[in-house]
Amino acid sequence: MSGQGTPSAIELLAAGELTVVGRVREASNAVLFCSVAYEGERADCVYKPVAGERPLWDFPDGTLAQREVAAFELSEATGWGLVPPTVLRDGPYGEGMVQLWVEPDPSAQLLALVEDDEPGEGWRAVGPAQIAEDRTALLVHADTPELRRLAVLDAVINNGDRKGGHLLPAPDGRLYGIDHGVSFHVEDKLRTLLWGWAGEDLTDEAVTVLTRLYALLAPGTPLAERLGALLTEAEVAALRERVAVLRGTGRHPVPSGQWPAIPWPPV
């Protein structure tokens, strides 16, 4: 899709003809599996119409679809490419978010339950998990650079719902995060399974990215203007402040204690 003379993924998603194939029924909001075709190219994608969103009392402004696109914008600004190509466009059921479908690698393991008190090499501890009435295990996630970058992105966008099922390890080795509709709140709402680096120093790479991102979010910049069309003024200001705080502390955030640290259900 990136060859000379062929449309980019964004062009395909934005201008292509959407055909609804089926519905993802386990989703809490309307999620439609579609194909999209444009100038001889086609791909699978997800279409989430605004009309199918359930109202959220603590997110009264904007839409889930707008916040999903905003998360893609932030991911692209970091240069990490952690969110699949995503656009806001009209579709068969009105305006909605359209995102390139990523088929996960079934052999990749990012989360596990272990019986030991320590996570073991290559893993990071999240915390104890109740697996039976009188039995607990240690919930762990993989210790990889890609997951660590995603943990930073989640802190930036204030992701309130980073579940295991929202992590997509692709067959080519890349990692994607999806389902960012519950993000960008002005209050601390960070809920994630990626607490393995909580309180630790950010990588030098992350500090460099945050420094660049802070400049890109200055009022009047192209990124700030694009986000201003998707989020409220207060949400954009809070976003820039979170970047400043992360850059200033130089550390991964820790659970606030004022909000459940892990989403439910976790997977």
CSV table of C-alpha atoms in Angstrom, one decimal:
chain,number,residue,atom,x,y,z
A,1,MET,CA,0.0,0.0,0.0
A,2,SER,CA,3.0,2.2,0.2
A,3,GLY,CA,4.4,1.6,-3.3
A,4,GLN,CA,4.8,4.4,-5.9
A,5,GLY,CA,1.4,5.3,-7.4
A,6,THR,CA,-0.7,3.5,-4.8
A,7,PRO,CA,-2.7,5.2,-2.1
A,8,SER,CA,-1.4,5.4,1.4
A,9,ALA,CA,-3.2,3.7,4.3
A,10,ILE,CA,-4.7,7.1,5.3
A,11,GLU,CA,-5.9,7.8,1.8
A,12,LEU,CA,-7.4,4.4,1.5
A,13,LEU,CA,-9.3,4.7,4.8
A,14,ALA,CA,-10.4,8.3,4.2
A,15,ALA,CA,-11.5,8.1,0.5
A,16,GLY,CA,-12.2,4.4,0.0
A,17,GLU,CA,-15.6,2.8,-0.4
A,18,LEU,CA,-16.6,1.1,2.9
A,19,THR,CA,-18.5,-2.2,2.8
A,20,VAL,CA,-19.8,-3.6,6.1
A,21,VAL,CA,-18.9,-7.3,6.4
A,22,GLY,CA,-20.1,-8.0,10.0
A,23,ARG,CA,-20.2,-6.8,13.6
A,24,VAL,CA,-17.8,-7.3,16.5
A,25,ARG,CA,-20.5,-8.4,19.0
A,26,GLU,CA,-18.4,-8.5,22.1
A,27,ALA,CA,-17.7,-4.8,21.9
A,28,SER,CA,-19.7,-2.5,24.3
A,29,ASN,CA,-20.3,0.0,21.5
A,30,ALA,CA,-21.1,-0.5,17.8
A,31,VAL,CA,-17.9,-1.9,16.1
A,32,LEU,CA,-18.3,-3.0,12.5
A,33,PHE,CA,-15.8,-5.1,10.5
A,34,CYS,CA,-15.5,-3.7,7.0
A,35,SER,CA,-13.5,-3.8,3.8
A,36,VAL,CA,-12.4,-0.5,2.2
A,37,ALA,CA,-11.4,-0.2,-1.5
A,38,TYR,CA,-9.9,2.7,-3.4
A,39,GLU,CA,-8.0,3.0,-6.7
A,40,GLY,CA,-7.4,-0.7,-7.0
A,41,GLU,CA,-6.3,-1.2,-3.4
A,42,ARG,CA,-8.4,-2.8,-0.6
A,43,ALA,CA,-7.9,-3.6,3.1
A,44,ASP,CA,-9.8,-4.7,6.1
A,45,CYS,CA,-10.8,-2.1,8.7
A,46,VAL,CA,-12.9,-1.3,11.7
A,47,TYR,CA,-15.7,1.3,11.5
A,48,LYS,CA,-17.1,2.7,14.8
A,49,PRO,CA,-20.0,5.0,14.0
A,50,VAL,CA,-20.7,7.8,16.5
A,51,ALA,CA,-24.4,6.8,16.3
A,52,GLY,CA,-23.5,3.5,18.0
A,53,GLU,CA,-21.7,5.1,21.0
A,54,ARG,CA,-23.1,4.8,24.5
A,55,PRO,CA,-23.0,8.0,26.4
A,56,LEU,CA,-20.4,8.3,29.2
A,57,TRP,CA,-21.2,10.5,32.2
A,58,ASP,CA,-17.6,11.3,32.8
A,59,PHE,CA,-16.8,12.1,29.1
A,60,PRO,CA,-19.7,14.5,28.3
A,61,ASP,CA,-17.8,16.3,25.5
A,62,GLY,CA,-16.8,15.1,22.1
A,63,THR,CA,-17.0,11.5,20.9
A,64,LEU,CA,-15.2,8.2,21.3
A,65,ALA,CA,-14.4,8.4,17.6
A,66,GLN,CA,-12.8,11.8,17.9
A,67,ARG,CA,-10.6,10.6,20.8
A,68,GLU,CA,-9.5,7.5,18.8
A,69,VAL,CA,-8.3,9.7,16.0
A,70,ALA,CA,-6.6,12.1,18.5
A,71,ALA,CA,-4.7,9.1,19.9
A,72,PHE,CA,-3.5,8.2,16.4
A,73,GLU,CA,-2.4,11.8,15.9
A,74,LEU,CA,-0.3,11.7,19.1
A,75,SER,CA,1.1,8.3,18.2
A,76,GLU,CA,2.3,9.6,14.9
A,77,ALA,CA,3.7,12.7,16.5
A,78,THR,CA,5.9,10.6,18.8
A,79,GLY,CA,7.3,8.7,15.7
A,80,TRP,CA,6.6,5.4,17.4
A,81,GLY,CA,3.6,4.4,15.2
A,82,LEU,CA,1.9,2.6,18.0
A,83,VAL,CA,-1.7,3.1,16.8
A,84,PRO,CA,-3.0,1.7,13.5
A,85,PRO,CA,-3.8,4.3,10.8
A,86,THR,CA,-7.1,6.0,11.9
A,87,VAL,CA,-9.4,8.6,10.3
A,88,LEU,CA,-12.7,10.3,11.0
A,89,ARG,CA,-15.1,10.1,8.1
A,90,ASP,CA,-18.6,9.5,7.0
A,91,GLY,CA,-19.7,5.9,6.5
A,92,PRO,CA,-22.8,3.8,6.0
A,93,TYR,CA,-24.2,4.8,9.4
A,94,GLY,CA,-22.9,8.3,9.6
A,95,GLU,CA,-19.7,9.8,10.9
A,96,GLY,CA,-17.3,7.5,12.7
A,97,MET,CA,-13.8,6.3,13.2
A,98,VAL,CA,-12.3,4.1,10.6
A,99,GLN,CA,-9.1,2.2,11.5
A,100,LEU,CA,-6.9,-0.2,9.6
A,101,TRP,CA,-7.5,-3.8,10.8
A,102,VAL,CA,-4.5,-5.5,12.4
A,103,GLU,CA,-4.5,-9.2,12.7
A,104,PRO,CA,-2.6,-10.1,15.9
A,105,ASP,CA,0.1,-12.8,16.0
A,106,PRO,CA,-1.5,-15.6,18.0
A,107,SER,CA,1.9,-16.9,19.1
A,108,ALA,CA,3.0,-13.7,20.8
A,109,GLN,CA,2.6,-13.6,24.5
A,110,LEU,CA,2.5,-10.2,26.2
A,111,LEU,CA,0.6,-11.1,29.5
A,112,ALA,CA,0.9,-14.0,31.8
A,113,LEU,CA,0.1,-15.3,35.3
A,114,VAL,CA,3.0,-16.8,37.2
A,115,GLU,CA,3.0,-18.7,40.5
A,116,ASP,CA,6.3,-17.2,41.7
A,117,ASP,CA,6.7,-14.0,43.8
A,118,GLU,CA,9.0,-12.5,41.1
A,119,PRO,CA,8.1,-12.0,37.4
A,120,GLY,CA,11.2,-13.7,36.0
A,121,GLU,CA,13.6,-12.6,33.2
A,122,GLY,CA,11.9,-10.8,30.4
A,123,TRP,CA,8.8,-9.9,32.4
A,124,ARG,CA,7.5,-7.1,34.6
A,125,ALA,CA,5.2,-7.4,37.5
A,126,VAL,CA,1.8,-5.7,37.4
A,127,GLY,CA,0.4,-7.1,40.7
A,128,PRO,CA,-1.3,-10.0,42.4
A,129,ALA,CA,-4.4,-11.5,40.7
A,130,GLN,CA,-7.1,-13.6,42.3
A,131,ILE,CA,-7.4,-16.8,40.3
A,132,ALA,CA,-9.4,-18.8,42.8
A,133,GLU,CA,-11.1,-18.3,46.1
A,134,ASP,CA,-8.0,-19.1,48.1
A,135,ARG,CA,-5.3,-18.7,45.4
A,136,THR,CA,-3.5,-15.8,43.8
A,137,ALA,CA,-0.9,-15.5,41.1
A,138,LEU,CA,1.3,-12.7,39.9
A,139,LEU,CA,0.1,-10.9,36.8
A,140,VAL,CA,3.0,-9.9,34.6
A,141,HIS,CA,3.6,-8.3,31.2
A,142,ALA,CA,6.5,-8.6,28.8
A,143,ASP,CA,9.5,-6.3,29.2
A,144,THR,CA,9.9,-5.0,25.7
A,145,PRO,CA,10.9,-1.6,24.3
A,146,GLU,CA,7.6,-1.5,22.3
A,147,LEU,CA,5.4,-2.0,25.4
A,148,ARG,CA,7.4,0.5,27.3
A,149,ARG,CA,6.8,3.1,24.6
A,150,LEU,CA,3.1,2.3,24.7
A,151,ALA,CA,3.2,2.8,28.5
A,152,VAL,CA,4.5,6.3,27.9
A,153,LEU,CA,2.0,7.1,25.2
A,154,ASP,CA,-0.8,5.9,27.5
A,155,ALA,CA,0.5,8.3,30.2
A,156,VAL,CA,0.5,11.1,27.7
A,157,ILE,CA,-3.1,10.6,26.4
A,158,ASN,CA,-4.3,9.6,29.9
A,159,ASN,CA,-5.7,6.3,28.7
A,160,GLY,CA,-8.4,5.0,31.0
A,161,ASP,CA,-8.8,1.6,29.5
A,162,ARG,CA,-5.5,-0.2,28.6
A,163,LYS,CA,-6.7,-3.8,28.7
A,164,GLY,CA,-4.8,-6.9,27.5
A,165,GLY,CA,-7.2,-7.3,24.6
A,166,HIS,CA,-6.2,-3.8,23.4
A,167,LEU,CA,-2.6,-4.9,22.7
A,168,LEU,CA,-2.0,-6.2,19.2
A,169,PRO,CA,1.4,-7.8,18.5
A,170,ALA,CA,1.5,-8.0,14.7
A,171,PRO,CA,3.2,-10.8,12.8
A,172,ASP,CA,5.9,-8.5,11.5
A,173,GLY,CA,7.0,-7.8,15.1
A,174,ARG,CA,5.4,-4.4,15.5
A,175,LEU,CA,3.1,-3.6,18.4
A,176,TYR,CA,-0.1,-1.7,18.2
A,177,GLY,CA,-2.6,-0.4,20.8
A,178,ILE,CA,-6.2,0.1,20.0
A,179,ASP,CA,-9.5,1.3,21.6
A,180,HIS,CA,-8.5,4.8,22.9
A,181,GLY,CA,-12.0,6.3,23.1
A,182,VAL,CA,-11.7,6.7,26.9
A,183,SER,CA,-8.7,8.9,26.9
A,184,PHE,CA,-7.7,12.6,27.1
A,185,HIS,CA,-9.7,13.4,30.3
A,186,VAL,CA,-8.5,16.5,32.1
A,187,GLU,CA,-8.4,14.6,35.4
A,188,ASP,CA,-6.0,11.7,36.1
A,189,LYS,CA,-7.8,8.6,34.7
A,190,LEU,CA,-4.9,6.4,33.8
A,191,ARG,CA,-5.9,2.7,34.1
A,192,THR,CA,-3.6,0.2,32.5
A,193,LEU,CA,-2.0,-3.2,32.7
A,194,LEU,CA,1.4,-1.7,31.9
A,195,TRP,CA,2.5,-0.7,35.4
A,196,GLY,CA,5.7,-2.7,35.2
A,197,TRP,CA,7.9,0.4,35.0
A,198,ALA,CA,6.0,2.6,37.5
A,199,GLY,CA,8.3,5.0,39.2
A,200,GLU,CA,11.3,4.1,37.1
A,201,ASP,CA,13.3,6.6,35.1
A,202,LEU,CA,12.1,7.1,31.5
A,203,THR,CA,14.4,6.0,28.8
A,204,ASP,CA,16.6,8.7,27.1
A,205,GLU,CA,14.5,8.0,24.0
A,206,ALA,CA,11.3,8.8,25.8
A,207,VAL,CA,12.6,12.0,27.2
A,208,THR,CA,13.7,13.1,23.8
A,209,VAL,CA,10.3,12.3,22.3
A,210,LEU,CA,8.5,14.1,25.1
A,211,THR,CA,10.6,17.2,24.6
A,212,ARG,CA,9.8,17.3,20.9
A,213,LEU,CA,6.2,16.5,21.6
A,214,TYR,CA,5.9,19.4,24.0
A,215,ALA,CA,7.1,21.8,21.3
A,216,LEU,CA,4.7,20.2,18.7
A,217,LEU,CA,1.8,20.9,21.1
A,218,ALA,CA,2.4,24.6,21.4
A,219,PRO,CA,-0.7,26.7,20.7
A,220,GLY,CA,-1.1,27.4,17.0
A,221,THR,CA,1.0,24.5,15.8
A,222,PRO,CA,-0.4,22.2,13.1
A,223,LEU,CA,-0.7,19.3,15.7
A,224,ALA,CA,-2.4,21.6,18.2
A,225,GLU,CA,-4.9,22.7,15.5
A,226,ARG,CA,-5.7,19.2,14.5
A,227,LEU,CA,-6.2,18.1,18.1
A,228,GLY,CA,-8.3,21.2,18.7
A,229,ALA,CA,-10.8,19.9,16.1
A,230,LEU,CA,-11.1,16.6,18.0
A,231,LEU,CA,-10.8,17.6,21.7
A,232,THR,CA,-11.9,20.4,23.9
A,233,GLU,CA,-9.6,23.4,24.6
A,234,ALA,CA,-9.2,22.2,28.2
A,235,GLU,CA,-8.3,18.6,27.1
A,236,VAL,CA,-5.6,19.9,24.8
A,237,ALA,CA,-4.2,22.1,27.5
A,238,ALA,CA,-4.2,19.2,30.0
A,239,LEU,CA,-2.5,17.0,27.4
A,240,ARG,CA,0.4,19.5,27.0
A,241,GLU,CA,0.6,19.8,30.8
A,242,ARG,CA,0.9,16.0,31.1
A,243,VAL,CA,3.8,16.0,28.6
A,244,ALA,CA,5.5,18.8,30.6
A,245,VAL,CA,5.1,16.9,33.9
A,246,LEU,CA,6.4,13.6,32.5
A,247,ARG,CA,9.3,15.4,30.9
A,248,GLY,CA,10.0,17.3,34.2
A,249,THR,CA,9.9,14.3,36.5
A,250,GLY,CA,11.7,12.0,34.0
A,251,ARG,CA,9.8,9.0,35.5
A,252,HIS,CA,7.0,6.7,34.6
A,253,PRO,CA,3.9,7.6,36.5
A,254,VAL,CA,2.6,5.6,39.5
A,255,PRO,CA,-1.0,4.8,40.4
A,256,SER,CA,-2.7,7.9,41.9
A,257,GLY,CA,-4.7,5.9,44.5
A,258,GLN,CA,-7.7,8.1,43.6
A,259,TRP,CA,-8.8,5.9,40.7
A,260,PRO,CA,-8.7,2.2,40.0
A,261,ALA,CA,-5.2,1.5,38.6
A,262,ILE,CA,-6.2,-1.5,36.5
A,263,PRO,CA,-9.2,-1.6,34.1
A,264,TRP,CA,-12.0,-4.2,34.5
A,265,PRO,CA,-12.1,-6.7,33.1
A,266,PRO,CA,-8.3,-6.6,32.6
A,267,VAL,CA,-8.4,-8.6,29.4
